Amino acid sequence: MIRIGSGAGFAGDRLEPAVILAERAGLAYLGLECLAERTIALAQLRKLKDPNEGYDPLLARRMERLLPVAKKNGVRLLSNMGAANPVAGAAALLEIARRRKIPLKVAAVTGDDVLQLLEPNDRILETGGRVADYPWLVSANAYLGAEALLPALASGADVVLTGRVADPSLFLAPAMHEFGWDPADWDRIAAGTVMGHLLECGGQVTGGYYADPGVKDVPRFAELGFPFAEIEPDGRFVIAKPEDTGGVVNLMSVKEQLLYEVTDPRGYATPDVLADFTTVQIRPAGTERVAVSGATGRPRPQQLKVSIGYHAGWVGEGEISYGGPNARARAELAAETLRARLAPEFAELRVDLIGLSSLHGRPLHAVGEPYEIRVRVAGRAGIREKAERVGEEVEALWTNGPGGGGGARKYLREQIGVVSTLIERSRVRPELHVTEVRGEEATV
Amino acid sequence: MKKRLYELAHCRAGDKGNTSLLSVFALRDADYPLLVARVTAQAVKAQLGHIVRGTVTRHEVPNLCALQFVCEDALGGGVTTSLAMDAHGKSLSYALLEMEIES
């Protein structure tokens, strides 16, 4: 049995839970999933400005705390924090190691960047259109699988740093490495993929994105612990969390995460396998422990999914609040006014009443008059200056809007859209770059 | 007698592009057949039709006493380009749990 932990479920995740896992969960491996679809495109933009950039902006902060503990306890780290530039991320890690006098070997895995391999006629999966429909491409990254990480693990690296890798593969790879699983042993690969899928979102299997007071209570929520799996050579595993942390691991939390973002429960597709979740069995296995078994798999897809980032223009936003008597009518007047002032300039404009209809379109059960409402408007434009108009019109409501408007704020962001295509597996060639700081260097 | 789905089930929302994935689980396993009978793809489309513009497909997952709903064209054009507050549709789980069913 080995223990594999999950130290981050998205780029901005909390830092402390990973340190707790590395300190006292008896882990062999700790995976940190930090790369959403859009995140890698933003990283690519940073790399274009500076060739030494383009890895996760939080990498240094996370690793300053995590590396010493992980190294002391022999916990090997795997993360996609390499983002658009794993080699530069590895260099940044070695710099930390040198300064802290920690001997460290880092394996960077590249080869996911396939921007130069795209063809204008490649099909866009979401729209049925073509790559040529997107003239302002930022990035194109193929989802590598666990096999691409095996040479990095075999190199003996303390840290494996990647760019785009299928999220579950970060956790499947160490199981394959430790137990010597055949990549075509589909049931075991499916079992490791189910484990990876349950771990990849960090706290989402231990009570995060779950708590609902009185229905789904989560003790010591503020100290939510992150999960680890205890996996056996045959692929059976238990999901658990470190003792003396907050959160829950129960059948409900595990079920919710098992089906999270799953389009077809009979065929969950990764670069490694088509996994069938409808054969998975879960049962309680002690306090805050759930046993998972029975996953089955079919041969992996012949093609790899590619995530393409493109410039989708600029979004301007603004918000302002109304409260007290007749708040709703004044908010509605503000909304109508903004629409009238902005609609002629914006083909894509959205006005929301926060507190009433911003999330679900309208209240889905009877509600009284809300005490306060926040008006929010968002519009898209091709150029920055035009998008800025949205926030300006909201601020102008201070003196040109209904009575008692308060707390106006404006925001502006560049929007990166993401679409997908497929690429032949044989055209994607993962590469390994191993660098290290040796003991004598580290102790100089 | 009518019951709110919230009394019988828990739900989590996920997203893939412009598709919202809504996972519905019986709070008590014994209620799963009732969910299978009442929480149909059609009923979900009726509940969320003003948000979900496309097709709703249902997968039964009896090993988890779960129903998985694949709701197409539900996220304002897609997570990365939507102008909505909740671009991921993460709050849609609770819009579905507002549904009233005959029990």
XYZ file of C-alpha atoms in Angstrom:
547
model
C 0.000 0.000 0.000
C 1.149 3.534 -0.727
C -0.360 6.850 0.244
C -0.886 9.547 -2.384
C -2.128 12.962 -1.249
C -3.745 15.919 -2.953
C -2.277 19.280 -1.975
C -4.146 21.666 -4.288
C -7.303 21.503 -6.379
C -6.880 24.703 -8.367
C -4.300 27.440 -8.997
C -5.390 29.626 -6.110
C -5.973 26.879 -3.570
C -5.061 27.231 0.111
C -1.405 26.569 1.009
C -1.627 25.132 4.535
C -3.439 21.807 3.860
C -0.619 20.541 1.610
C 1.941 21.242 4.329
C -0.185 19.322 6.864
C -0.403 16.371 4.451
C 3.359 16.335 3.855
C 4.061 16.693 7.578
C 1.905 13.988 9.054
C -0.028 11.820 6.598
C 2.754 9.313 5.879
C 2.607 10.054 2.163
C 4.855 8.655 -0.549
C 3.561 11.155 -3.130
C 1.723 14.452 -3.090
C 0.025 15.783 -6.232
C -0.915 19.428 -6.717
C -3.386 20.205 -9.492
C -3.152 23.903 -10.284
C -3.934 24.300 -13.973
C -7.448 25.127 -15.168
C -8.171 25.291 -18.897
C -7.733 29.033 -19.021
C -4.798 29.191 -16.612
C -2.306 27.812 -19.133
C -3.299 30.421 -21.738
C -2.674 33.199 -19.214
C 0.683 31.578 -18.397
C 1.541 31.506 -22.095
C 0.912 35.271 -22.267
C 3.373 35.796 -19.401
C 5.949 33.595 -21.144
C 5.645 35.669 -24.324
C 6.571 38.769 -22.315
C 9.435 37.040 -20.457
C 10.913 33.648 -21.486
C 11.790 32.920 -17.832
C 8.149 33.249 -16.825
C 5.045 31.251 -17.675
C 4.953 28.860 -14.727
C 2.410 29.108 -11.904
C 2.707 32.490 -10.162
C 2.156 30.823 -6.761
C 4.851 28.175 -7.327
C 7.482 29.914 -5.201
C 5.092 30.663 -2.331
C 3.747 27.109 -2.271
C 7.139 25.467 -2.553
C 8.998 27.662 -0.037
C 6.821 26.063 2.625
C 6.241 22.655 1.106
C 9.686 21.660 -0.229
C 11.538 21.466 3.119
C 8.794 19.348 4.732
C 8.354 17.104 1.702
C 12.092 16.550 1.343
C 12.509 15.786 5.063
C 9.749 13.180 4.967
C 10.626 11.698 1.580
C 7.359 12.811 -0.041
C 7.756 13.123 -3.808
C 5.796 15.958 -5.398
C 3.988 16.014 -8.745
C 2.382 19.163 -10.096
C 1.235 20.827 -13.280
C 2.453 24.141 -11.838
C 4.968 24.154 -14.701
C 2.043 25.546 -16.729
C 3.372 27.049 -19.984
C 7.032 26.758 -18.920
C 7.922 23.712 -16.778
C 11.662 24.152 -17.446
C 11.624 27.698 -16.037
C 9.502 26.460 -13.138
C 12.146 23.804 -12.420
C 14.844 26.490 -12.395
C 12.809 28.506 -9.897
C 12.502 25.423 -7.679
C 16.238 24.770 -7.780
C 16.836 28.380 -6.772
C 14.707 27.819 -3.664
C 16.577 24.580 -2.955
C 19.978 26.279 -3.305
C 19.001 29.104 -0.999
C 17.571 26.715 1.593
C 20.486 24.291 1.177
C 18.241 21.370 0.240
C 19.621 18.809 -2.257
C 16.899 18.500 -4.895
C 16.298 16.766 -8.208
C 13.552 18.169 -10.429
C 12.132 16.542 -13.568
C 10.306 18.870 -15.957
C 8.025 17.263 -18.540
C 7.297 19.206 -21.727
C 5.783 18.336 -25.084
C 2.186 19.299 -24.351
C 2.561 22.595 -26.253
C 1.215 21.780 -29.735
C 0.472 25.313 -30.954
C 2.873 24.846 -33.889
C 1.203 21.554 -34.842
C -2.334 22.935 -35.263
C -3.728 23.032 -38.792
C -6.289 25.641 -39.938
C -8.741 22.882 -40.833
C -8.576 21.041 -37.489
C -12.116 20.647 -36.113
C -13.257 22.550 -33.035
C -15.188 20.057 -30.882
C -17.555 22.553 -29.244
C -18.691 24.421 -32.371
C -18.076 22.061 -35.286
C -16.059 24.934 -36.794
C -12.337 25.090 -37.581
C -9.170 26.323 -35.876
C -9.040 29.052 -38.542
C -12.174 30.577 -36.959
C -9.918 31.833 -34.129
C -7.392 34.290 -35.536
C -5.957 35.301 -32.145
C -4.661 32.020 -30.752
C -2.747 32.217 -27.478
C -2.002 28.598 -26.661
C -2.718 25.003 -27.621
C -1.846 22.221 -25.191
C -2.468 18.511 -25.533
C -3.529 16.605 -22.442
C -0.627 14.260 -21.672
C -1.357 11.064 -19.765
C 0.292 9.211 -16.896
C 2.717 7.412 -19.220
C 4.404 10.739 -19.994
C 5.211 11.070 -16.270
C 6.692 7.582 -15.768
C 10.201 8.440 -17.066
C 10.221 11.448 -14.733
C 9.363 9.216 -11.766
C 11.945 6.641 -12.890
C 14.609 9.381 -12.892
C 14.288 9.510 -9.114
C 13.256 13.167 -9.144
C 11.984 14.677 -5.897
C 9.631 16.915 -7.863
C 7.930 16.266 -11.203
C 6.811 19.480 -12.847
C 4.529 19.420 -15.893
C 2.415 21.599 -18.111
C -0.922 20.288 -19.366
C -1.536 16.777 -18.069
C -4.948 15.209 -17.504
C -5.716 15.944 -13.854
C -6.240 12.325 -12.694
C -3.008 11.270 -14.439
C -0.969 13.250 -11.870
C -2.175 10.768 -9.231
C -2.402 7.646 -11.406
C 1.254 7.951 -12.486
C 2.773 7.252 -9.039
C 0.554 4.172 -8.615
C 1.680 2.854 -12.022
C 5.302 3.593 -11.120
C 5.163 1.917 -7.694
C 3.168 -1.158 -8.669
C 4.483 -1.599 -12.211
C 0.998 -1.617 -13.718
C 0.794 -2.407 -17.421
C -0.589 0.673 -19.227
C -2.991 -1.707 -21.011
C -4.290 -3.286 -17.776
C -7.463 -1.256 -18.260
C -9.222 -2.147 -15.019
C -6.240 -1.143 -12.880
C -5.631 1.995 -14.916
C -9.340 2.791 -14.439
C -9.005 2.222 -10.676
C -6.058 4.612 -10.498
C -7.983 7.104 -12.626
C -10.991 6.967 -10.285
C -8.578 7.604 -7.405
C -7.047 10.535 -9.283
C -10.461 11.932 -10.133
C -11.505 11.815 -6.473
C -8.253 13.517 -5.375
C -7.749 16.093 -8.120
C -9.993 18.795 -6.617
C -8.382 18.738 -3.175
C -10.914 19.711 -0.502
C -13.903 18.955 -2.731
C -13.915 15.352 -1.490
C -13.417 16.292 2.189
C -16.330 18.693 2.617
C -15.473 21.632 0.373
C -18.121 22.629 -2.223
C -20.396 20.433 -0.096
C -21.233 21.871 3.339
C -24.896 22.815 3.827
C -25.686 23.562 7.482
C -28.330 21.278 8.966
C -28.269 18.933 5.963
C -24.617 18.264 5.204
C -22.749 19.495 8.253
C -18.966 19.702 8.160
C -17.121 19.968 11.498
C -14.236 22.440 11.920
C -14.871 23.719 8.412
C -12.274 26.495 8.670
C -9.568 23.834 9.162
C -10.687 21.706 6.195
C -8.136 18.935 5.642
C -7.162 17.782 2.141
C -7.477 14.142 1.083
C -5.120 11.268 0.505
C -5.656 7.783 -0.899
C -4.222 4.520 0.414
C -3.977 2.421 -2.718
C -3.209 -1.298 -2.978
C -1.351 -3.045 -5.823
C -4.678 -4.475 -7.070
C -6.170 -0.970 -7.445
C -8.500 -0.947 -4.452
C -8.127 2.178 -2.360
C -9.404 4.126 0.632
C -10.002 7.893 0.640
C -9.108 9.552 3.952
C -7.768 12.805 5.409
C -5.146 13.613 8.065
C -6.193 13.191 11.699
C -6.957 16.357 13.620
C -8.108 18.332 10.587
C -11.580 19.632 9.793
C -13.875 18.282 7.119
C -15.604 14.997 6.339
C -14.899 11.918 4.257
C -18.187 10.059 3.907
C -20.277 8.310 1.267
C -22.021 11.566 0.348
C -18.856 13.620 -0.124
C -17.208 10.827 -2.129
C -20.284 10.312 -4.350
C -20.503 14.019 -5.133
C -16.875 14.180 -6.199
C -17.014 10.894 -8.126
C -19.584 12.282 -10.580
C -18.199 15.840 -10.574
C -17.789 17.147 -14.146
C -18.464 13.689 -15.589
C -20.226 13.813 -18.960
C -20.636 10.059 -19.372
C -20.463 7.904 -16.215
C -19.929 4.800 -18.403
C -17.042 6.289 -20.327
C -14.941 8.846 -18.463
C -12.235 9.589 -21.018
C -8.659 10.469 -20.120
C -5.455 9.967 -22.156
C -4.957 6.776 -20.094
C -8.272 4.912 -20.258
C -12.034 5.015 -20.752
C -13.195 4.423 -17.196
C -16.630 3.100 -16.242
C -17.870 4.711 -13.021
C -21.113 2.715 -12.958
C -19.281 -0.387 -11.667
C -17.564 1.462 -8.801
C -18.518 0.331 -5.288
C -18.058 2.542 -2.247
C -18.452 1.658 1.430
C -17.548 3.169 4.795
C -14.167 1.957 6.073
C -13.867 3.537 9.524
C -13.941 7.107 10.813
C -13.641 9.578 7.924
C -12.571 6.790 5.587
C -14.327 5.449 2.469
C -13.231 2.363 0.525
C -13.540 2.417 -3.269
C -13.332 -0.617 -5.582
C -14.768 -2.154 -8.728
C -13.752 0.385 -11.394
C -13.531 -1.099 -14.866
C -11.858 0.270 -17.954
C -11.758 0.037 -21.721
C -8.871 0.928 -24.090
C -7.805 4.562 -24.080
C -8.789 6.989 -26.864
C -6.540 7.006 -29.946
C -6.429 10.784 -30.039
C -5.507 13.310 -27.367
C -7.650 16.277 -26.466
C -6.103 19.685 -27.097
C -7.190 22.761 -25.190
C -6.886 25.944 -27.270
C -6.787 29.414 -25.715
C -7.721 32.469 -27.785
C -8.278 36.171 -27.252
C -12.005 36.729 -26.736
C -11.868 40.478 -26.173
C -12.234 42.582 -23.060
C -14.948 42.500 -20.425
C -15.925 45.590 -18.487
C -18.029 45.244 -15.349
C -19.550 47.518 -12.765
C -21.639 47.139 -9.602
C -23.670 49.473 -7.364
C -26.022 48.797 -4.411
C -29.431 50.013 -3.273
C -30.998 49.318 0.151
C -33.945 50.173 2.381
C -37.402 51.365 1.273
C -38.243 50.748 -2.388
C -34.733 49.323 -2.981
C -35.942 46.964 -5.669
C -37.621 49.689 -7.745
C -34.557 51.918 -7.516
C -32.290 48.998 -8.497
C -34.541 48.188 -11.440
C -34.462 51.842 -12.531
C -30.649 51.754 -12.350
C -30.618 48.550 -14.427
C -32.913 50.020 -17.095
C -30.859 53.195 -17.184
C -27.577 51.316 -17.646
C -29.112 49.240 -20.389
C -30.361 52.354 -22.195
C -26.989 54.092 -21.887
C -24.834 51.103 -22.906
C -26.910 48.926 -25.243
C -26.253 51.071 -28.351
C -22.497 50.440 -27.946
C -22.489 46.808 -26.766
C -23.791 43.854 -28.731
C -23.095 41.638 -25.707
C -24.372 43.183 -22.492
C -25.751 41.584 -19.349
C -27.459 43.299 -16.417
C -28.041 41.414 -13.149
C -29.829 42.152 -9.901
C -27.669 40.519 -7.221
C -29.885 39.369 -4.376
C -32.734 38.567 -6.718
C -31.911 37.049 -10.079
C -28.172 37.051 -10.844
C -27.617 33.320 -10.290
C -30.802 31.555 -11.402
C -32.466 34.109 -13.700
C -35.334 34.620 -11.253
C -36.159 33.496 -7.705
C -37.311 29.872 -7.870
C -39.395 30.110 -4.711
C -41.588 32.921 -3.358
C -39.545 35.716 -1.791
C -40.451 38.948 -0.006
C -38.984 42.303 -0.955
C -35.198 42.042 -0.631
C -33.711 44.577 1.799
C -30.839 45.389 -0.525
C -29.967 44.701 -4.145
C -26.693 45.098 -5.999
C -26.956 46.001 -9.675
C -24.247 44.466 -11.803
C -23.573 45.019 -15.493
C -21.055 43.313 -17.787
C -20.264 43.988 -21.439
C -17.767 42.611 -23.925
C -15.772 44.660 -26.410
C -12.924 44.036 -28.838
C -10.768 46.779 -27.370
C -9.915 47.730 -23.832
C -10.992 51.381 -23.997
C -14.492 50.451 -25.081
C -14.894 47.802 -22.371
C -13.920 50.427 -19.800
C -17.097 52.337 -20.704
C -19.186 49.798 -18.747
C -17.626 50.610 -15.382
C -17.625 54.323 -16.175
C -21.387 54.327 -16.705
C -21.892 52.489 -13.405
C -19.759 55.008 -11.525
C -21.707 57.806 -13.224
C -24.778 56.530 -11.367
C -23.361 58.210 -8.239
C -24.628 61.525 -9.638
C -26.781 60.413 -12.586
C -28.704 57.482 -11.100
C -31.511 56.711 -8.636
C -31.401 57.905 -5.025
C -29.185 56.209 -2.467
C -26.868 54.338 -4.827
C -23.770 53.211 -2.914
C -20.634 51.097 -3.173
C -19.964 51.519 -6.889
C -17.044 49.409 -8.172
C -15.673 48.815 -11.653
C -13.589 45.996 -13.091
C -11.830 45.284 -16.358
C -10.338 42.011 -17.577
C -8.946 40.533 -20.741
C -10.994 37.495 -21.649
C -9.307 34.300 -22.833
C -11.718 31.826 -24.389
C -11.009 28.096 -24.489
C -12.110 25.565 -27.106
C -10.877 22.054 -27.898
C -9.717 19.906 -30.760
C -8.142 16.449 -31.092
C -4.646 15.464 -32.151
C -3.134 12.101 -33.092
C -1.248 10.606 -30.151
C 1.824 9.909 -32.310
C 2.275 13.615 -33.084
C 2.695 14.519 -29.403
C 6.188 13.776 -28.030
C 6.691 14.272 -24.297
C 10.208 15.293 -23.302
C 12.015 14.981 -19.986
C 14.428 17.585 -18.546
C 16.160 16.580 -15.314
C 18.111 19.158 -13.302
C 19.400 19.044 -9.759
C 21.099 20.778 -6.880
C 23.526 18.295 -5.296
C 24.353 18.001 -1.622
C 27.752 19.772 -1.858
C 26.232 22.635 -3.873
C 23.386 22.903 -1.467
C 25.649 23.068 1.546
C 28.116 25.610 0.065
C -48.229 15.266 -1.757
C -45.655 17.636 -3.212
C -42.124 17.730 -1.841
C -39.168 19.913 -2.640
C -36.331 17.877 -4.146
C -34.072 19.471 -1.519
C -35.797 17.279 1.110
C -34.966 14.083 -0.783
C -31.656 14.668 -2.540
C -28.296 16.379 -2.557
C -26.703 17.741 -5.692
C -23.374 19.003 -7.062
C -22.837 21.029 -10.241
C -19.856 20.694 -12.572
C -19.021 22.242 -15.922
C -17.431 21.365 -19.260
C -17.392 24.254 -21.711
C -20.999 25.320 -22.266
C -22.395 22.150 -20.635
C -23.522 21.939 -17.020
C -23.306 18.541 -15.301
C -25.746 18.157 -12.426
C -25.329 15.132 -10.151
C -28.369 14.263 -8.029
C -28.049 11.770 -5.144
C -30.756 10.337 -2.895
C -30.256 11.461 0.709
C -31.741 8.050 1.672
C -31.116 5.106 -0.675
C -34.793 4.063 -0.283
C -35.869 7.230 -2.115
C -33.794 6.461 -5.217
C -36.654 4.762 -7.151
C -38.815 7.831 -6.529
C -36.072 10.076 -7.942
C -35.728 7.798 -10.977
C -39.487 8.023 -11.550
C -39.939 11.759 -10.963
C -36.673 13.535 -11.745
C -36.718 12.835 -15.453
C -34.717 14.657 -18.114
C -37.959 16.333 -19.136
C -38.702 17.487 -15.583
C -35.208 18.939 -15.249
C -35.564 20.755 -18.547
C -38.883 22.188 -17.307
C -37.310 23.308 -14.022
C -34.236 24.926 -15.608
C -35.507 25.720 -19.114
C -34.885 29.444 -18.665
C -31.203 28.655 -17.992
C -30.577 25.439 -19.957
C -31.208 26.271 -23.608
C -30.140 22.886 -25.018
C -30.919 19.225 -24.499
C -30.967 17.549 -21.091
C -29.732 13.935 -21.048
C -30.054 11.706 -17.975
C -27.717 8.872 -16.956
C -28.811 6.514 -14.194
C -26.002 5.505 -11.828
C -27.696 3.006 -9.470
C -24.455 1.951 -7.730
C -24.335 5.464 -6.251
C -28.140 5.964 -6.046
C -27.463 8.843 -8.422
C -28.768 10.517 -11.541
C -26.382 12.447 -13.774
C -27.874 15.226 -15.908
C -25.948 16.543 -18.881
C -27.402 19.985 -19.629
C -26.235 21.418 -22.937
C -26.021 25.110 -23.829
C -26.456 26.005 -20.162
C -23.561 28.342 -19.385
C -24.105 31.483 -21.429
C -21.867 30.361 -24.284
C -19.229 28.680 -22.128
C -17.358 29.126 -18.862
C -14.492 31.083 -20.382
C -16.549 33.621 -22.350
C -19.799 33.921 -20.373
C -20.791 37.338 -19.033
C -22.728 35.720 -16.167
C -21.811 36.213 -12.508
C -21.638 32.449 -12.011
C -19.952 31.544 -15.276
C -19.333 27.943 -14.130
C -22.966 27.428 -13.102
C -21.706 26.225 -9.720
C -24.901 27.426 -8.048
C -27.205 25.534 -10.438
C -27.267 22.488 -8.138
C -29.453 24.472 -5.771
C -31.693 25.727 -8.609
C -32.432 22.083 -9.398
C -33.051 21.228 -5.724
C -35.844 23.863 -5.766
C -37.819 21.509 -8.000
C -41.121 20.229 -6.598
C -41.974 16.584 -7.121
C -45.017 14.444 -6.381
C -44.014 11.953 -3.666
